[in-house]
Short mmCIF file of C-alpha atoms and ligand atoms in Angstrom, two decimals:
data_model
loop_
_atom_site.label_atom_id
_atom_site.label_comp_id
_atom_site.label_asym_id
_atom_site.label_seq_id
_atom_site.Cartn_x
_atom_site.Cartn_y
_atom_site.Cartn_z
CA UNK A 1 0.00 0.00 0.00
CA UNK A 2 1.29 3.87 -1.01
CA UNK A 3 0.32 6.66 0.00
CA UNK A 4 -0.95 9.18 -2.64
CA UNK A 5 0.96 12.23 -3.15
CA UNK A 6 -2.03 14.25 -1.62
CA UNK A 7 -2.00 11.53 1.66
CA UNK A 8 1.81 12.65 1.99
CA UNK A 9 1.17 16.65 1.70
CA UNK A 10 -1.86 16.50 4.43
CA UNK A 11 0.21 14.67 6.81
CA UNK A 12 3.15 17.20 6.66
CA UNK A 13 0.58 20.04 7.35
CA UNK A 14 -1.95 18.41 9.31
CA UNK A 15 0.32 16.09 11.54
CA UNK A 16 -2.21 13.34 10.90
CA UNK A 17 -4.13 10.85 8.62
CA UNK A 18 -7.31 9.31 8.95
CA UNK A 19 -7.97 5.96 6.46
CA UNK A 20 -11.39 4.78 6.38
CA UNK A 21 -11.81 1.03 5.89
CA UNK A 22 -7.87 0.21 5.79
CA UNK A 23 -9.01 -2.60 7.74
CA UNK A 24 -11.80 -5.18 6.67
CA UNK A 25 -14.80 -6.52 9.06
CA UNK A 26 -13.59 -9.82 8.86
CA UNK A 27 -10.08 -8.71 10.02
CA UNK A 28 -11.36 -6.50 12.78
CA UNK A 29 -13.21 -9.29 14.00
CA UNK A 30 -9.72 -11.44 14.46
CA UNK A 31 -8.40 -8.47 16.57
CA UNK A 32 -11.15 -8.48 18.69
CA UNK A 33 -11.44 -12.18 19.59
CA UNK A 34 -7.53 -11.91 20.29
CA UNK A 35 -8.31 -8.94 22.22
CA UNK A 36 -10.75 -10.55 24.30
CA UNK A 37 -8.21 -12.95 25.73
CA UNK A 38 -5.71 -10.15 26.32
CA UNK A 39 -7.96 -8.32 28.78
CA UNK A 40 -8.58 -11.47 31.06
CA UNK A 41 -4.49 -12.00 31.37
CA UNK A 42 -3.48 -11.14 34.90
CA UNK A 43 -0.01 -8.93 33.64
CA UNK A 44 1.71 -5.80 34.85
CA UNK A 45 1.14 -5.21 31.15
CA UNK A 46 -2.11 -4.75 31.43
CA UNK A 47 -2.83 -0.78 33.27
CA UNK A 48 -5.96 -0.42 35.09
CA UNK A 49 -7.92 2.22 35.24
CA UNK A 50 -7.52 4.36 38.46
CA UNK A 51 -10.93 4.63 39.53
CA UNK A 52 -13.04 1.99 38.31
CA UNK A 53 -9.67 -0.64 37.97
CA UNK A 54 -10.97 -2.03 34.66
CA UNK A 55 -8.45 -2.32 32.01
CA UNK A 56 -7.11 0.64 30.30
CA UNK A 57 -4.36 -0.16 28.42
CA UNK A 58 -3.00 -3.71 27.24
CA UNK A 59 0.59 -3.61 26.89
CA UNK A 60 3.67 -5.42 24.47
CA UNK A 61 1.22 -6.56 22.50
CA UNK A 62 3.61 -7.85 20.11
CA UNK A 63 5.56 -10.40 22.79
CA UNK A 64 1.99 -11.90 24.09
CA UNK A 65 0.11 -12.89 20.57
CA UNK A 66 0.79 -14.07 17.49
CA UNK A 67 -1.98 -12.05 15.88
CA UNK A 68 -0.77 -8.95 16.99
CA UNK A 69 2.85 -9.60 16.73
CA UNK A 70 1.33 -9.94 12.85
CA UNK A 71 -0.92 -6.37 12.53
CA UNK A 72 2.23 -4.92 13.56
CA UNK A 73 4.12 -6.04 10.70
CA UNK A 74 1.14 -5.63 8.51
CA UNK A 75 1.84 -3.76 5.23
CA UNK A 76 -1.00 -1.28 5.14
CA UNK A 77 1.22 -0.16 8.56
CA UNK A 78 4.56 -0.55 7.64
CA UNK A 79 4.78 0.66 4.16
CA UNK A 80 3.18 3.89 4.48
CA UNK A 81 5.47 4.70 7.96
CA UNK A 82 8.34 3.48 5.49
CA UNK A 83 7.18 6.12 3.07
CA UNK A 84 6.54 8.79 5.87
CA UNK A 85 9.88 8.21 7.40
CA UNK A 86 12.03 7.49 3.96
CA UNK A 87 13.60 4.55 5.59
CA UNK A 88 13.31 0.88 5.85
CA UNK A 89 15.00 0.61 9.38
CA UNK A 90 11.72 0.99 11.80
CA UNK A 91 11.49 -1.15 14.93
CA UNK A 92 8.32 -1.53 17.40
CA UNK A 93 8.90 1.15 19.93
CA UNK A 94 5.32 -0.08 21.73
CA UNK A 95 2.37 -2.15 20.57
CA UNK A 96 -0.87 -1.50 22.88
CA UNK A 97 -4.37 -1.68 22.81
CA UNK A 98 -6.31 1.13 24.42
CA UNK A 99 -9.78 0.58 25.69
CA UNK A 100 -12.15 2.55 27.36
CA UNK A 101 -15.33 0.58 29.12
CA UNK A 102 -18.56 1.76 28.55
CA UNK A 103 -19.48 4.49 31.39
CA UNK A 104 -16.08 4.35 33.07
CA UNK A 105 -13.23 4.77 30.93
CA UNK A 106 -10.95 7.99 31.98
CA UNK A 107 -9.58 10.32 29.84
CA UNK A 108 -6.08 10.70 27.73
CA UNK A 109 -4.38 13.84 29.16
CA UNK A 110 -3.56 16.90 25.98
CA UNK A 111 0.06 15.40 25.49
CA UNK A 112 2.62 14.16 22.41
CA UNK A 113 3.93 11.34 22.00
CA UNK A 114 7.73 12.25 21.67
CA UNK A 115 7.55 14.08 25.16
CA UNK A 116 7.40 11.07 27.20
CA UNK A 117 9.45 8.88 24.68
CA UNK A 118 11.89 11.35 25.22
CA UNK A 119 12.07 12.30 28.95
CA UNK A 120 11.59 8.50 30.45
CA UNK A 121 13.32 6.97 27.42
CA UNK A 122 15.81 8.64 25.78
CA UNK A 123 14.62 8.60 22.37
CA UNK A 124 16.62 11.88 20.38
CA UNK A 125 14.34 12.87 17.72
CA UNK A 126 10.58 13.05 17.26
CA UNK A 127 10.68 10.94 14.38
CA UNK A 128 8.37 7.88 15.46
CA UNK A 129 5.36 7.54 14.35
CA UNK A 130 2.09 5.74 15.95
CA UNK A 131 -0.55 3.96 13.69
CA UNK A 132 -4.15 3.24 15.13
CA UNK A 133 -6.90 0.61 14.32
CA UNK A 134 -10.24 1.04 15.21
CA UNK A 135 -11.44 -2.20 17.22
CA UNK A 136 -15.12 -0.59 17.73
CA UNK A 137 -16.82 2.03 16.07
CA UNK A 138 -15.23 5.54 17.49
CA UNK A 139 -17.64 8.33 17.98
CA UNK A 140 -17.84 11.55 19.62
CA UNK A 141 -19.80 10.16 22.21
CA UNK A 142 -17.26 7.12 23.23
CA UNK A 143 -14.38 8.68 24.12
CA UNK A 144 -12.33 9.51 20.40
CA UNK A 145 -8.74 11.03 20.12
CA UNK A 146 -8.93 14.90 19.27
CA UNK A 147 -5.44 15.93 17.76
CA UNK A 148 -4.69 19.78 17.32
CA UNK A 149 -4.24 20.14 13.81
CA UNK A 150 -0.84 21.48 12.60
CA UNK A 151 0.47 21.48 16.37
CA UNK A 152 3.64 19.85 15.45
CA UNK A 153 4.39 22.54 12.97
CA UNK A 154 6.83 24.63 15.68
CA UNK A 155 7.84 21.25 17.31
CA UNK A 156 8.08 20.12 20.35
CA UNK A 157 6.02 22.10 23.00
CA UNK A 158 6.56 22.48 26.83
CA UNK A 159 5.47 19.70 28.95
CA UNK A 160 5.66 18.05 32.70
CA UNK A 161 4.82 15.16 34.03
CA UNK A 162 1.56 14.29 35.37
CA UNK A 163 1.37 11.19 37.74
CA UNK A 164 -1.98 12.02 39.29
CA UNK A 165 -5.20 12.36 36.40
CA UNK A 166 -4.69 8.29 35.29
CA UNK A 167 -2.57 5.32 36.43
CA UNK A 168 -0.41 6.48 33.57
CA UNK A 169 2.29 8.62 33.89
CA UNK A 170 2.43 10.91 30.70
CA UNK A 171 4.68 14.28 29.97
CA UNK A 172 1.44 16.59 29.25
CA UNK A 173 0.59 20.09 27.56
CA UNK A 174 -0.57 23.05 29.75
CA UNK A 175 -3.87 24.29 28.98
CA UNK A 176 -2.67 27.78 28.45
CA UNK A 177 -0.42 25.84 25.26
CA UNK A 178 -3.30 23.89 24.12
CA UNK A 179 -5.78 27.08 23.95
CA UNK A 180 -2.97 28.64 21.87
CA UNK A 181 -2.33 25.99 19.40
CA UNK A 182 -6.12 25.38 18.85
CA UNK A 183 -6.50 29.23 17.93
CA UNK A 184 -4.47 28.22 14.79
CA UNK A 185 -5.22 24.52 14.04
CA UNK A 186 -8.67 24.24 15.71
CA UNK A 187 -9.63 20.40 16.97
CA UNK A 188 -10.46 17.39 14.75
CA UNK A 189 -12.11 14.48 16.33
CA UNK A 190 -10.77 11.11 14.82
CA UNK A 191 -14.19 9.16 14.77
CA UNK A 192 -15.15 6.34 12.00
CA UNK A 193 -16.16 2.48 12.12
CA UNK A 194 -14.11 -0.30 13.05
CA UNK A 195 -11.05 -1.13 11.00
CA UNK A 196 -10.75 2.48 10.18
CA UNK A 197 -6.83 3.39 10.50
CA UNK A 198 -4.65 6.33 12.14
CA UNK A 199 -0.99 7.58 11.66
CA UNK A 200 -0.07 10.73 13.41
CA UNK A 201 3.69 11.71 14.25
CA UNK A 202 5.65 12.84 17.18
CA UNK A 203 4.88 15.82 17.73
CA UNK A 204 1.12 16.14 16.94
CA UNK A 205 -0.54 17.44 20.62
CA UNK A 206 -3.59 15.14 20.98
CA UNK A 207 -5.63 13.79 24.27
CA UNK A 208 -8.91 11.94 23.97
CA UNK A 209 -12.26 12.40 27.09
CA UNK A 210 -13.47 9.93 29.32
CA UNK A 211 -16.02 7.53 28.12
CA UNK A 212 -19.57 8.56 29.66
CA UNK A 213 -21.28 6.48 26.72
CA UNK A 214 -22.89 3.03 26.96
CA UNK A 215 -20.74 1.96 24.43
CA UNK A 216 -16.75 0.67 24.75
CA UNK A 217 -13.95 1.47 22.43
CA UNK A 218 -10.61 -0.30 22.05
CA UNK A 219 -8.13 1.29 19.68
CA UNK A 220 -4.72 -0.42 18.95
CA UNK A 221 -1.78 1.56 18.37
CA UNK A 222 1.53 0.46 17.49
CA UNK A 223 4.65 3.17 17.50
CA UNK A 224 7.39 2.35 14.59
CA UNK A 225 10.20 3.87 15.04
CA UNK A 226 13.79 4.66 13.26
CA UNK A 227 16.56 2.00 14.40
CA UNK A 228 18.81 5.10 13.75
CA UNK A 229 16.71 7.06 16.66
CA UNK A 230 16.21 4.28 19.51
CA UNK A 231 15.85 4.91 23.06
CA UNK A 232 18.96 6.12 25.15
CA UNK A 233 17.61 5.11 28.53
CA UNK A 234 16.26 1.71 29.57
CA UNK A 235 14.26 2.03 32.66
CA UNK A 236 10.95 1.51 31.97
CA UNK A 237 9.70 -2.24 31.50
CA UNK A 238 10.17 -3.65 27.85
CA UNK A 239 6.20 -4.33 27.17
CA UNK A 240 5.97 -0.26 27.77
CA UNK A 241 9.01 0.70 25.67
CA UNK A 242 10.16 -2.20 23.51
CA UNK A 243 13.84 -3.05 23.36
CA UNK A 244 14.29 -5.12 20.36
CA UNK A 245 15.47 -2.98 17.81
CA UNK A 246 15.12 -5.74 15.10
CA UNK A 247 13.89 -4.04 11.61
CA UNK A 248 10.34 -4.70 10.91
CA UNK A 249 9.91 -6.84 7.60
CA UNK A 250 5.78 -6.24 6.52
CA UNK A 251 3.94 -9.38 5.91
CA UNK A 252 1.54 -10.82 3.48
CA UNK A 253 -1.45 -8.37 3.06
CA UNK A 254 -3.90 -11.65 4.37
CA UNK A 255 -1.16 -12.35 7.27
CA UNK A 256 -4.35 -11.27 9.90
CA UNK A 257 -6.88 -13.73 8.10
CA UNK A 258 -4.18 -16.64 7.91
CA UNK A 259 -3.17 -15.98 11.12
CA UNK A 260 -3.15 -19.00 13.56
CA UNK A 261 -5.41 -18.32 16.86
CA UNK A 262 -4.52 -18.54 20.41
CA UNK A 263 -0.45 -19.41 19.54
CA UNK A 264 1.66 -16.79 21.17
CA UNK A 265 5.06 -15.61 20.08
O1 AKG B 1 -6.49 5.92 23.22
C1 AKG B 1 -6.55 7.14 23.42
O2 AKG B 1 -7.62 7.70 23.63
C2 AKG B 1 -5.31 7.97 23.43
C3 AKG B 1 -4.17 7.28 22.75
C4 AKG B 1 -2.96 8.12 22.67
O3 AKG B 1 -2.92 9.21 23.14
C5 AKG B 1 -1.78 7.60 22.01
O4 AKG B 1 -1.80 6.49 21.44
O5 AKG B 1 -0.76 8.32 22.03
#
């Protein structure tokens, strides 16, 4: 898969893509029956939600299942981010699955990715870039990711860490920073049906609000990153910040549909 000329342009000025569809029905429904048996593992990969304690955030996706071990490699991921990036040398910097349960699921702080890559990790350059599926149909009402168009125009922004909002410690944007950015890029809410697909970069300032809807929504997100640009530090666990810096090679576009079930890697 290639992205068109006009796919390549928006995502230098916006800082984001959205694909429609990049992902079939029948594929989404192999992520979700993998998914299923994620959530019930009893991990420290698995974060749970500070209030209610459900599951928030499935971790090193890519070292627990063979299915997901395989969307990561997938080619309508890895070719474009080769494309973006001009460079076959990309490596899975994280592989997750975030969920938010009907009613209860907590917000994602206004941060960028880069910030907290780069403060607990020691990655250099905000290079990487982090690709979303749709496992449910995203909405306004069930908690979607709103990025700040264009806010990684000027680059990296202030941030500081927040320990306290979520059981997830993330380096965050000020509101005073957000208001500012949003004057120029205003906010775009990154909604559509299951198996539609996301790449935003670095430095794009995004968050997403708690889930008050009756309805849940899991997104996975893998980060690819350039070999050239790996992490520094090595403190956090390796299912939060992956330390296998082994190219990714993209599979067969059916490698989700031929994929065995239940055999992990
Ligand atoms: O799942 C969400 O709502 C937020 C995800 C996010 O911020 C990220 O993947 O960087």
């Amino acid at each position: 898969m290639r992205l068109t000329a006009t796919q390549l342009a928006d995502f230098r000025t916006q800082g984001f893509l959205i694909l429609p569809e990049l992902f079939s029905r029948a594929e989404v429904d192999v992520l979700r029956a993998e998914a299923a048996r994620l959530f019930a593992e009893d991990t420290p990969a698995n974060i749970r939600e500070k209030i209610s304690g459900e599951v928030r955030t499935v971790m090193g996706l890519h070292l627990r299942s063979e299915v997901y071990a395989r969307l990561c490699r997938h080619p309508r991921f890895v070719e474009p981010a080769r494309q973006i990036l001009g460079t076959d040398g990309l490596y899975i910097q994280q592989a997750k699955i975030n969920a938010k349960v009907a009613f209860t699921g907590e917000a994602w702080q206004w941060h960028y990715d880069f910030a907290t890559h780069h403060a607990e990790d020691g990655v250099p350059e905000p290079l990487a870039l982090n690709l979303h599926v749709f496992l449910d149909d995203v909405t306004e009402h069930n908690g979607p990711l709103i990025f700040i168009r264009g806010s990684h125009l000027g680059g990296p922004v202030a941030t500081a860490l927040d320990t306290q909002t979520t059981s997830y410690a993330l380096w965050t944007v000020d509101n005073e920073t957000v208001a500012q950015l949003a004057k120029t890029g205003n906010l775009v809410t990154a909604a559509g049906p299951a198996g539609t697909a996301l790449i935003f970069g670095d430095c794009l300032v995004h968050g997403s609000p708690p889930n008050m809807s009756p309805w849940g929504r899991s997104i996975f997100s893998v980060i690819l990153n350039p070999i050239a640009n790996a992490q520094t530090r090595f403190a956090r666990p390796d299912f939060v910040h992956h330390r296998d810096f082994t190219p990714v090679v993209p599979l067969a576009d059916d490698c989700l549909l031929t994929a065995p079930a239940r055999v992990t890697t």
